[in-house]
PDB file of C-alpha atoms in Angstrom:
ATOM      1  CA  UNK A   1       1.724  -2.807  12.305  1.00 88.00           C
ATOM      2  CA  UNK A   2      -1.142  -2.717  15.019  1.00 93.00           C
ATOM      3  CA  UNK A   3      -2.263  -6.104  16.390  1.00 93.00           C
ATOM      4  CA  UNK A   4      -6.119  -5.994  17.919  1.00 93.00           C
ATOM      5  CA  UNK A   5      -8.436  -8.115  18.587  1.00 93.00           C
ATOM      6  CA  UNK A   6     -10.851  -8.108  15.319  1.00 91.00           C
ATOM      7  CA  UNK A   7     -13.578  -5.603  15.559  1.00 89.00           C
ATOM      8  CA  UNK A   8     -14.442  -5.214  12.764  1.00 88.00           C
ATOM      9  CA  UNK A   9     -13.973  -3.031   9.335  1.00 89.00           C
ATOM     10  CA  UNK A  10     -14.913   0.680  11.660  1.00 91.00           C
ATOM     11  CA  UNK A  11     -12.954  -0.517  14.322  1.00 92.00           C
ATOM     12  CA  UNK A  12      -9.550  -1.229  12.493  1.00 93.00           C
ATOM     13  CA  UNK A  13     -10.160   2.041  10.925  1.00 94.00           C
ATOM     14  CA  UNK A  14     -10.520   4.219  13.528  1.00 94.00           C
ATOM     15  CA  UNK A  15      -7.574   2.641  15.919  1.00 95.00           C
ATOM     16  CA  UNK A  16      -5.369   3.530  12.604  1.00 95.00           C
ATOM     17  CA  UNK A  17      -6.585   6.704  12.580  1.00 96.00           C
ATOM     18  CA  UNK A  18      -5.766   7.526  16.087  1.00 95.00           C
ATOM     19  CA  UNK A  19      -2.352   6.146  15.537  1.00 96.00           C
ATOM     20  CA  UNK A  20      -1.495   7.679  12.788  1.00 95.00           C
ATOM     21  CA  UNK A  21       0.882  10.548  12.944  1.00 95.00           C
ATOM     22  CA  UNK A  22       1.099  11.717   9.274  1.00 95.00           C
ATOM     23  CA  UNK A  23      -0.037  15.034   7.456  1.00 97.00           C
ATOM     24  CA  UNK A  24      -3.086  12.849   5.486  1.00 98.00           C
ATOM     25  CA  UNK A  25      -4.418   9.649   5.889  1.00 98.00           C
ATOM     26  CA  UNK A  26      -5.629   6.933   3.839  1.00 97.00           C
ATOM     27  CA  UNK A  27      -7.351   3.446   3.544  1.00 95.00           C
ATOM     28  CA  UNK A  28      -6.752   0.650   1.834  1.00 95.00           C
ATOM     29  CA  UNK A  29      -9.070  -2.438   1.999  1.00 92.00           C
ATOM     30  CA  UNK A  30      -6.835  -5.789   2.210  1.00 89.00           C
ATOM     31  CA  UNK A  31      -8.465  -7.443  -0.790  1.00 91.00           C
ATOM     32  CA  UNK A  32      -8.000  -4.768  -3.310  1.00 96.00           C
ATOM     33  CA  UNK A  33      -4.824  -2.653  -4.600  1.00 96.00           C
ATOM     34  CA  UNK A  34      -3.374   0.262  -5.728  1.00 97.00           C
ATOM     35  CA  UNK A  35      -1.054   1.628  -8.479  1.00 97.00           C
ATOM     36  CA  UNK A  36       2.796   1.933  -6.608  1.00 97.00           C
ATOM     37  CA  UNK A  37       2.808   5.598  -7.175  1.00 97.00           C
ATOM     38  CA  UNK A  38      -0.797   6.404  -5.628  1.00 98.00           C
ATOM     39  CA  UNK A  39       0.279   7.883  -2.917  1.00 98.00           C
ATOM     40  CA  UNK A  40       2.892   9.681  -3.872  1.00 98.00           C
ATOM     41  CA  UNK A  41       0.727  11.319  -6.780  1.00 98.00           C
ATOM     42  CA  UNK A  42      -2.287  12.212  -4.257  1.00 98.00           C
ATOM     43  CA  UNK A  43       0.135  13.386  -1.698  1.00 98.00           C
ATOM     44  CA  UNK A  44       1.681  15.934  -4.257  1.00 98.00           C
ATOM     45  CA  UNK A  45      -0.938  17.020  -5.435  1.00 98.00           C
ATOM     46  CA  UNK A  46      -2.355  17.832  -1.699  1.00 98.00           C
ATOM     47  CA  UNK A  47       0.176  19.451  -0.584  1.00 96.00           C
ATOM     48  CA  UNK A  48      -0.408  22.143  -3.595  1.00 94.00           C
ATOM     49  CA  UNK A  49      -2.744  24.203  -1.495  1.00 93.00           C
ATOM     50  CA  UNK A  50      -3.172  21.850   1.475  1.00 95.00           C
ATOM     51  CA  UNK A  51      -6.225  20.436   0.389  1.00 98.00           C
ATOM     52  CA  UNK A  52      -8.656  18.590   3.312  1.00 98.00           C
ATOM     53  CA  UNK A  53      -9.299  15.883   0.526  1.00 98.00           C
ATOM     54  CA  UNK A  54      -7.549  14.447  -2.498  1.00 98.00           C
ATOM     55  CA  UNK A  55      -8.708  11.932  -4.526  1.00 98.00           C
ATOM     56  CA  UNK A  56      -8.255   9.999  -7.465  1.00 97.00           C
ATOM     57  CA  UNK A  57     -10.345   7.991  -9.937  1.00 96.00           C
ATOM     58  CA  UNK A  58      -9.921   3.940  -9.612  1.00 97.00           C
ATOM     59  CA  UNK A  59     -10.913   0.716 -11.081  1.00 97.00           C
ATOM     60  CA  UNK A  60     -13.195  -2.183 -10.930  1.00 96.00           C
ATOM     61  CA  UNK A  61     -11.215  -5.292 -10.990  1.00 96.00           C
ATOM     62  CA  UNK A  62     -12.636  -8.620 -11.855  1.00 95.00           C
ATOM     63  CA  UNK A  63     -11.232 -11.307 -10.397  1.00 90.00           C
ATOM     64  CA  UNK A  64     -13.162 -14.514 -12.021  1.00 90.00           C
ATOM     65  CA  UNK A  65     -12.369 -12.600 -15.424  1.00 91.00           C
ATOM     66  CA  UNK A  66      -9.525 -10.544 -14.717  1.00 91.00           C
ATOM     67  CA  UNK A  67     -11.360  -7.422 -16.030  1.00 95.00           C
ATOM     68  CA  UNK A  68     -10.685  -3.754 -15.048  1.00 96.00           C
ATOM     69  CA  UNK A  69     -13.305  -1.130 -15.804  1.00 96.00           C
ATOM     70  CA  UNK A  70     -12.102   2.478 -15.044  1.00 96.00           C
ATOM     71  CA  UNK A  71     -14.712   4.100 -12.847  1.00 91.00           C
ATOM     72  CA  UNK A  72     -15.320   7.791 -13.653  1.00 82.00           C
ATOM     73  CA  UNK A  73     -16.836  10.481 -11.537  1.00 89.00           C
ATOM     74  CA  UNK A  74     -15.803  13.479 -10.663  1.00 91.00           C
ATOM     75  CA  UNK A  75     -12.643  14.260 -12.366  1.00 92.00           C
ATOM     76  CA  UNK A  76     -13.293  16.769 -15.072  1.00 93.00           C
ATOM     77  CA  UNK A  77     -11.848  20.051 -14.387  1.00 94.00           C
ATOM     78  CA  UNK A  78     -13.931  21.673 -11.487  1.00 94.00           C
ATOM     79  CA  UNK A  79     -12.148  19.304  -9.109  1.00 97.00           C
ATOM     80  CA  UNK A  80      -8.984  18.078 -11.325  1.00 96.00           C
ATOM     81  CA  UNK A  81      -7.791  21.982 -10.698  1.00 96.00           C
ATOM     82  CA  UNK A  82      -8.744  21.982  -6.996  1.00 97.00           C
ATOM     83  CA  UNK A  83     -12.131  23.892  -5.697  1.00 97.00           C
ATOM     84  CA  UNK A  84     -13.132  25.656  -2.447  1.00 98.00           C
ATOM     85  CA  UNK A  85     -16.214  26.461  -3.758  1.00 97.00           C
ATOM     86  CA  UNK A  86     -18.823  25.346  -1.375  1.00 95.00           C
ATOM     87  CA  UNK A  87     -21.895  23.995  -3.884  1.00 95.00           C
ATOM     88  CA  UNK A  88     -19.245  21.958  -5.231  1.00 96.00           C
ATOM     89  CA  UNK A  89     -17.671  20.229  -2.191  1.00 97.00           C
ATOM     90  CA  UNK A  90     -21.288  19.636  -0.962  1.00 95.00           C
ATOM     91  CA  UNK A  91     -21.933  17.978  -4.297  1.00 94.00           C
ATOM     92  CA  UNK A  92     -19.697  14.806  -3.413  1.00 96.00           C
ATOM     93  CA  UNK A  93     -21.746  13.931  -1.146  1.00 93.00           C
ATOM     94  CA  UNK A  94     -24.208  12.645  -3.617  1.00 91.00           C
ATOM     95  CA  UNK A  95     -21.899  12.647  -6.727  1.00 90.00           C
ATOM     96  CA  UNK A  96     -18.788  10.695  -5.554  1.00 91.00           C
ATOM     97  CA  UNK A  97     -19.490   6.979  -4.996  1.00 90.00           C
ATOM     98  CA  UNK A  98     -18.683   5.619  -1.829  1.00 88.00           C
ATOM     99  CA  UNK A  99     -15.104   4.728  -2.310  1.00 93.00           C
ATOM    100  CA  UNK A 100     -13.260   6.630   0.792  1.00 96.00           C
ATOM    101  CA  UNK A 101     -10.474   4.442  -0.088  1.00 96.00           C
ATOM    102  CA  UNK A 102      -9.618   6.290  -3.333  1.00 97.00           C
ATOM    103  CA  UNK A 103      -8.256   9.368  -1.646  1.00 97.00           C
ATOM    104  CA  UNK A 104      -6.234  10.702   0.940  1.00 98.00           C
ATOM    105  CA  UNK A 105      -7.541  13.239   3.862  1.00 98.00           C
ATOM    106  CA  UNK A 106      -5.857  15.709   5.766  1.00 98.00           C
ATOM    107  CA  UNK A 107      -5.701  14.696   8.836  1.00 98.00           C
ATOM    108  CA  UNK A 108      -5.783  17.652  11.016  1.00 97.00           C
ATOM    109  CA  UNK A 109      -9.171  18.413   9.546  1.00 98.00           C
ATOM    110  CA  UNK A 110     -10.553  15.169  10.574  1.00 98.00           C
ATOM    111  CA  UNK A 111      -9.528  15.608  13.853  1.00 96.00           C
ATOM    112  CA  UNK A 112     -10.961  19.158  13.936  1.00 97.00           C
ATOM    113  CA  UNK A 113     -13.999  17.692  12.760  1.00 96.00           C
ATOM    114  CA  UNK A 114     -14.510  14.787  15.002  1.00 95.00           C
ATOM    115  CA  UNK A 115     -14.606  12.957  11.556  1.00 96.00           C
ATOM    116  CA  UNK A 116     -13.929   9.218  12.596  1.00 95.00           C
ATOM    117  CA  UNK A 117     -15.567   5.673  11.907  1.00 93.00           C
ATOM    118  CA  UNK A 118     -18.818   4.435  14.449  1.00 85.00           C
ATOM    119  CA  UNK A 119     -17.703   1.190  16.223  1.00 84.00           C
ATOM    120  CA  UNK A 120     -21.457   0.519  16.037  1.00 78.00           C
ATOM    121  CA  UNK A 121     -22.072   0.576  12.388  1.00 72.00           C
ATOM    122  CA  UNK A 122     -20.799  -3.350  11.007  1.00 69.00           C
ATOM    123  CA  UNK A 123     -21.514  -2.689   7.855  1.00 74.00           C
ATOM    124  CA  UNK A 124     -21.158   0.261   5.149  1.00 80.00           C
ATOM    125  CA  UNK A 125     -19.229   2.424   7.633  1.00 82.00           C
ATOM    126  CA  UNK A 126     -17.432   3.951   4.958  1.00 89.00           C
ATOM    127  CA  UNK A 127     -20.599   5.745   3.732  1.00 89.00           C
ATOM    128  CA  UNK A 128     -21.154   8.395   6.875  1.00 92.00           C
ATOM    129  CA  UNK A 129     -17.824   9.046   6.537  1.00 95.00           C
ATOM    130  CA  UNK A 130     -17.864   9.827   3.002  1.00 94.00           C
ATOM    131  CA  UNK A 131     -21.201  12.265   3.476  1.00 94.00           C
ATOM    132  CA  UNK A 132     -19.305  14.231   7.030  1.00 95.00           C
ATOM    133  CA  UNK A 133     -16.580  14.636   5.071  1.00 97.00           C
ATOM    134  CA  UNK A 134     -17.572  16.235   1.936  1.00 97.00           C
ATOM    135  CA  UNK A 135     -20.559  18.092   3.983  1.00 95.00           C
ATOM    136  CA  UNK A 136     -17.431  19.529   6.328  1.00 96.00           C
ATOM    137  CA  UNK A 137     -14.181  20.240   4.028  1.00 98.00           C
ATOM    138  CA  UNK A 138     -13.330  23.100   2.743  1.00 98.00           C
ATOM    139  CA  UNK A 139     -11.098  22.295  -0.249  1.00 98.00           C
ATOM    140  CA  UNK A 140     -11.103  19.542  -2.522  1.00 98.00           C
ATOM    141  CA  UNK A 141      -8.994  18.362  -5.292  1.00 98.00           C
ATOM    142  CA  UNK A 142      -8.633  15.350  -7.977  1.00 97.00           C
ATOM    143  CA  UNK A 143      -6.078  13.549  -9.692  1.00 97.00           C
ATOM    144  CA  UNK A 144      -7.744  12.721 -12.277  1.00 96.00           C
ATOM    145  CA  UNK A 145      -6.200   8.612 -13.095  1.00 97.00           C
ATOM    146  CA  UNK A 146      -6.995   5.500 -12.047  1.00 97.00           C
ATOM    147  CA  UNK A 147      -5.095   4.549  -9.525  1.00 97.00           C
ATOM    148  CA  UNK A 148      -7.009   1.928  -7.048  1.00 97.00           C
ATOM    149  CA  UNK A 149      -8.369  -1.381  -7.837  1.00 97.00           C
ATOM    150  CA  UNK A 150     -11.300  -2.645  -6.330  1.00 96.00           C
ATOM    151  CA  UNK A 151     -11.803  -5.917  -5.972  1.00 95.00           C
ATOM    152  CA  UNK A 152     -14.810  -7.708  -6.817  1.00 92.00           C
ATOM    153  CA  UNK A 153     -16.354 -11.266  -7.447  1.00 79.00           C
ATOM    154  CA  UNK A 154     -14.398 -12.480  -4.225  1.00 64.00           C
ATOM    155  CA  UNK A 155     -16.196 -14.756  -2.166  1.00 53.00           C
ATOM    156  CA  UNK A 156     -18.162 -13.434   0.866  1.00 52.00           C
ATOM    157  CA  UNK A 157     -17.804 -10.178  -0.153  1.00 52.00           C
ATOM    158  CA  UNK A 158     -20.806  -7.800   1.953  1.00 54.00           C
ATOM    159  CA  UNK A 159     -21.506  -5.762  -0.899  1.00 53.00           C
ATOM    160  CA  UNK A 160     -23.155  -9.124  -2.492  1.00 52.00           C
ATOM    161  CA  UNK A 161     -25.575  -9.016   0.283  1.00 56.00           C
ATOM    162  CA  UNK A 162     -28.938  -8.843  -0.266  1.00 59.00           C
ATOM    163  CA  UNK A 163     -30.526  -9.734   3.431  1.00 56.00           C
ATOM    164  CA  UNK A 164     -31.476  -7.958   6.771  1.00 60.00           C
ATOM    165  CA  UNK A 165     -28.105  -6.628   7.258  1.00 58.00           C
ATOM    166  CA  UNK A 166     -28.684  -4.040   4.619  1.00 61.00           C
ATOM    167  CA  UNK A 167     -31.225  -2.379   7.321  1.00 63.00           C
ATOM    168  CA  UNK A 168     -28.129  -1.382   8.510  1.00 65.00           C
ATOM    169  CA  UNK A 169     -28.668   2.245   6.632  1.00 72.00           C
ATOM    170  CA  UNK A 170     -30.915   2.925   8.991  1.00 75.00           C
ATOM    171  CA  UNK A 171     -28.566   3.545  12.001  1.00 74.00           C
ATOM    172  CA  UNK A 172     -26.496   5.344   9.601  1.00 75.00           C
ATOM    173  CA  UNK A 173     -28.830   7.673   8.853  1.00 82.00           C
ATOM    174  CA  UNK A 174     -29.604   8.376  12.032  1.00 78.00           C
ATOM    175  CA  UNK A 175     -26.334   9.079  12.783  1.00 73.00           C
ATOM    176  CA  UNK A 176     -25.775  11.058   9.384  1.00 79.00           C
ATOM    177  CA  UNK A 177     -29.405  13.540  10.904  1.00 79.00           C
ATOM    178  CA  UNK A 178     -27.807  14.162  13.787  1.00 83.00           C
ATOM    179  CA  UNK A 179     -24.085  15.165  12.402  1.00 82.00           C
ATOM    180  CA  UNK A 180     -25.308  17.078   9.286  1.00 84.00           C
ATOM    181  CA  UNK A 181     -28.376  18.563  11.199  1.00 80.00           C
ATOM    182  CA  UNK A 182     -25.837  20.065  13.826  1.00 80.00           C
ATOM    183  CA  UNK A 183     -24.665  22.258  11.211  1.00 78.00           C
ATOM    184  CA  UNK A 184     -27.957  23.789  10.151  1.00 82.00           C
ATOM    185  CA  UNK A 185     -27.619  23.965   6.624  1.00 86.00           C
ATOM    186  CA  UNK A 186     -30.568  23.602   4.478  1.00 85.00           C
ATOM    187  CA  UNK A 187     -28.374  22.789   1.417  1.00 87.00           C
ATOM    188  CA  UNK A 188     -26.725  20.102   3.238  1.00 84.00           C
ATOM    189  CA  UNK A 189     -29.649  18.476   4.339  1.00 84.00           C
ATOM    190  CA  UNK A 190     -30.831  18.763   1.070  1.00 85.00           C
ATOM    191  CA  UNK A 191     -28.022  16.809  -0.324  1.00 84.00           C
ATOM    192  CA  UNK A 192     -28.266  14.172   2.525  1.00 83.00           C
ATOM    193  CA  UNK A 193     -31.929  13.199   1.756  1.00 83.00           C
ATOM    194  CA  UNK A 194     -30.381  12.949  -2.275  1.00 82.00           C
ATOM    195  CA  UNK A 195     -27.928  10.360  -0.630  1.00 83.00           C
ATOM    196  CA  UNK A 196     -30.303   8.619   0.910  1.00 78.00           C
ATOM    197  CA  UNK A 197     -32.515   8.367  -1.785  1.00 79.00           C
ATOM    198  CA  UNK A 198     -29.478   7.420  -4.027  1.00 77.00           C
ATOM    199  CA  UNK A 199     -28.706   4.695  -1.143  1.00 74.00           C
ATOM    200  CA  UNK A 200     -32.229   3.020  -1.106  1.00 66.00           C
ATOM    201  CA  UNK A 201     -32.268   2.884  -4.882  1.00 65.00           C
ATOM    202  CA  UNK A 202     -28.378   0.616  -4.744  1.00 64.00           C
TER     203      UNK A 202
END
């Protein structure tokens, strides 16, 4: 247990991250929950192959109604049976909703990768993440169940938002130029103006 002064959502996130000591990391946000065996299913299944990124499928829970609606992307076979192929990986980036805290990451290849959160960013920090991670791994893998809830319908929630401080996307996609236009990839950048597109229209 790490006691800090509240920084924020990015801020919490990264000083885990740089605590951490284990072969993968995850995130879970403190509203929602997860299935008791999560980890020990995506943490299997990583370890066949050593995968930078595991992920699972999860669930949109309702908490006025109580209903749960499986969310479904990205789990057919291509990724269910694990893929290093590049056009795929680089796919996620616009495929795979935001949802970083569905998976688990290796954590060696984050650090390798300078992948972390930006102190900077309040809001939607989880999205620039999402896009240098999938732009940067080099194996991928999916369990393909449900295993996270998220939680909606909770009061204050950001994502029900709909003033200045979505603007926010513009700092991370300045960031997001920089990182993904370091690598000089035209395919990349490609798929980064997709995401932003794909941001804009949510």
């Amino acid at each position: 247990l790490i006691d800090k002064e509240n920084g924020g959502c990015a801020s919490a996130r990264k000083r885990g991250m740089e605590e951490a000591k284990g072969r993968y990391i995850g995130f879970v946000d403190p509203d929602d929950f997860v299935e008791p065996s999560m980890f020990k299913k995506l943490f299997s299944r990583a370890l066949i192959g050593s995968y930078d990124v595991c992920y699972s499928g999860y669930n949109a829970f309702y908490e006025n109604s109580g209903k749960v609606e499986r969310m479904s992307d990205a789990l057919g076979d291509e990724y269910s049976q694990g893929t290093s192929d590049k056009l795929a990986i680089h796919k996620l980036m616009v495929y795979l909703r935001v949802a970083i805290w569905r998976g688990i990451y290796r954590r060696d290849f984050l650090m390798e990768n300078q992948i972390t959160f930006q102190e900077q960013i309040r809001r939607f920090d989880d999205l620039p993440f999402k896009v240098e991670v999938f732009a940067k791994a080099k194996s991928v893998v999916a369990v393909p169940e449900y295993l996270y809830y998220y939680r909606l319908e909770r009061p204050g929630q950001d994502v029900a938002c709909d003033d200045d401080r979505l603007f926010v996307h513009f700092d991370i996609f300045d960031h997001l130029n920089q990182e993904i236009g370091a690598l000089k990839d035209r395919k990349l950048l490609d798929f980064l103006q997709l995401s932003k597109v794909q941001t804009h229209c949510f």
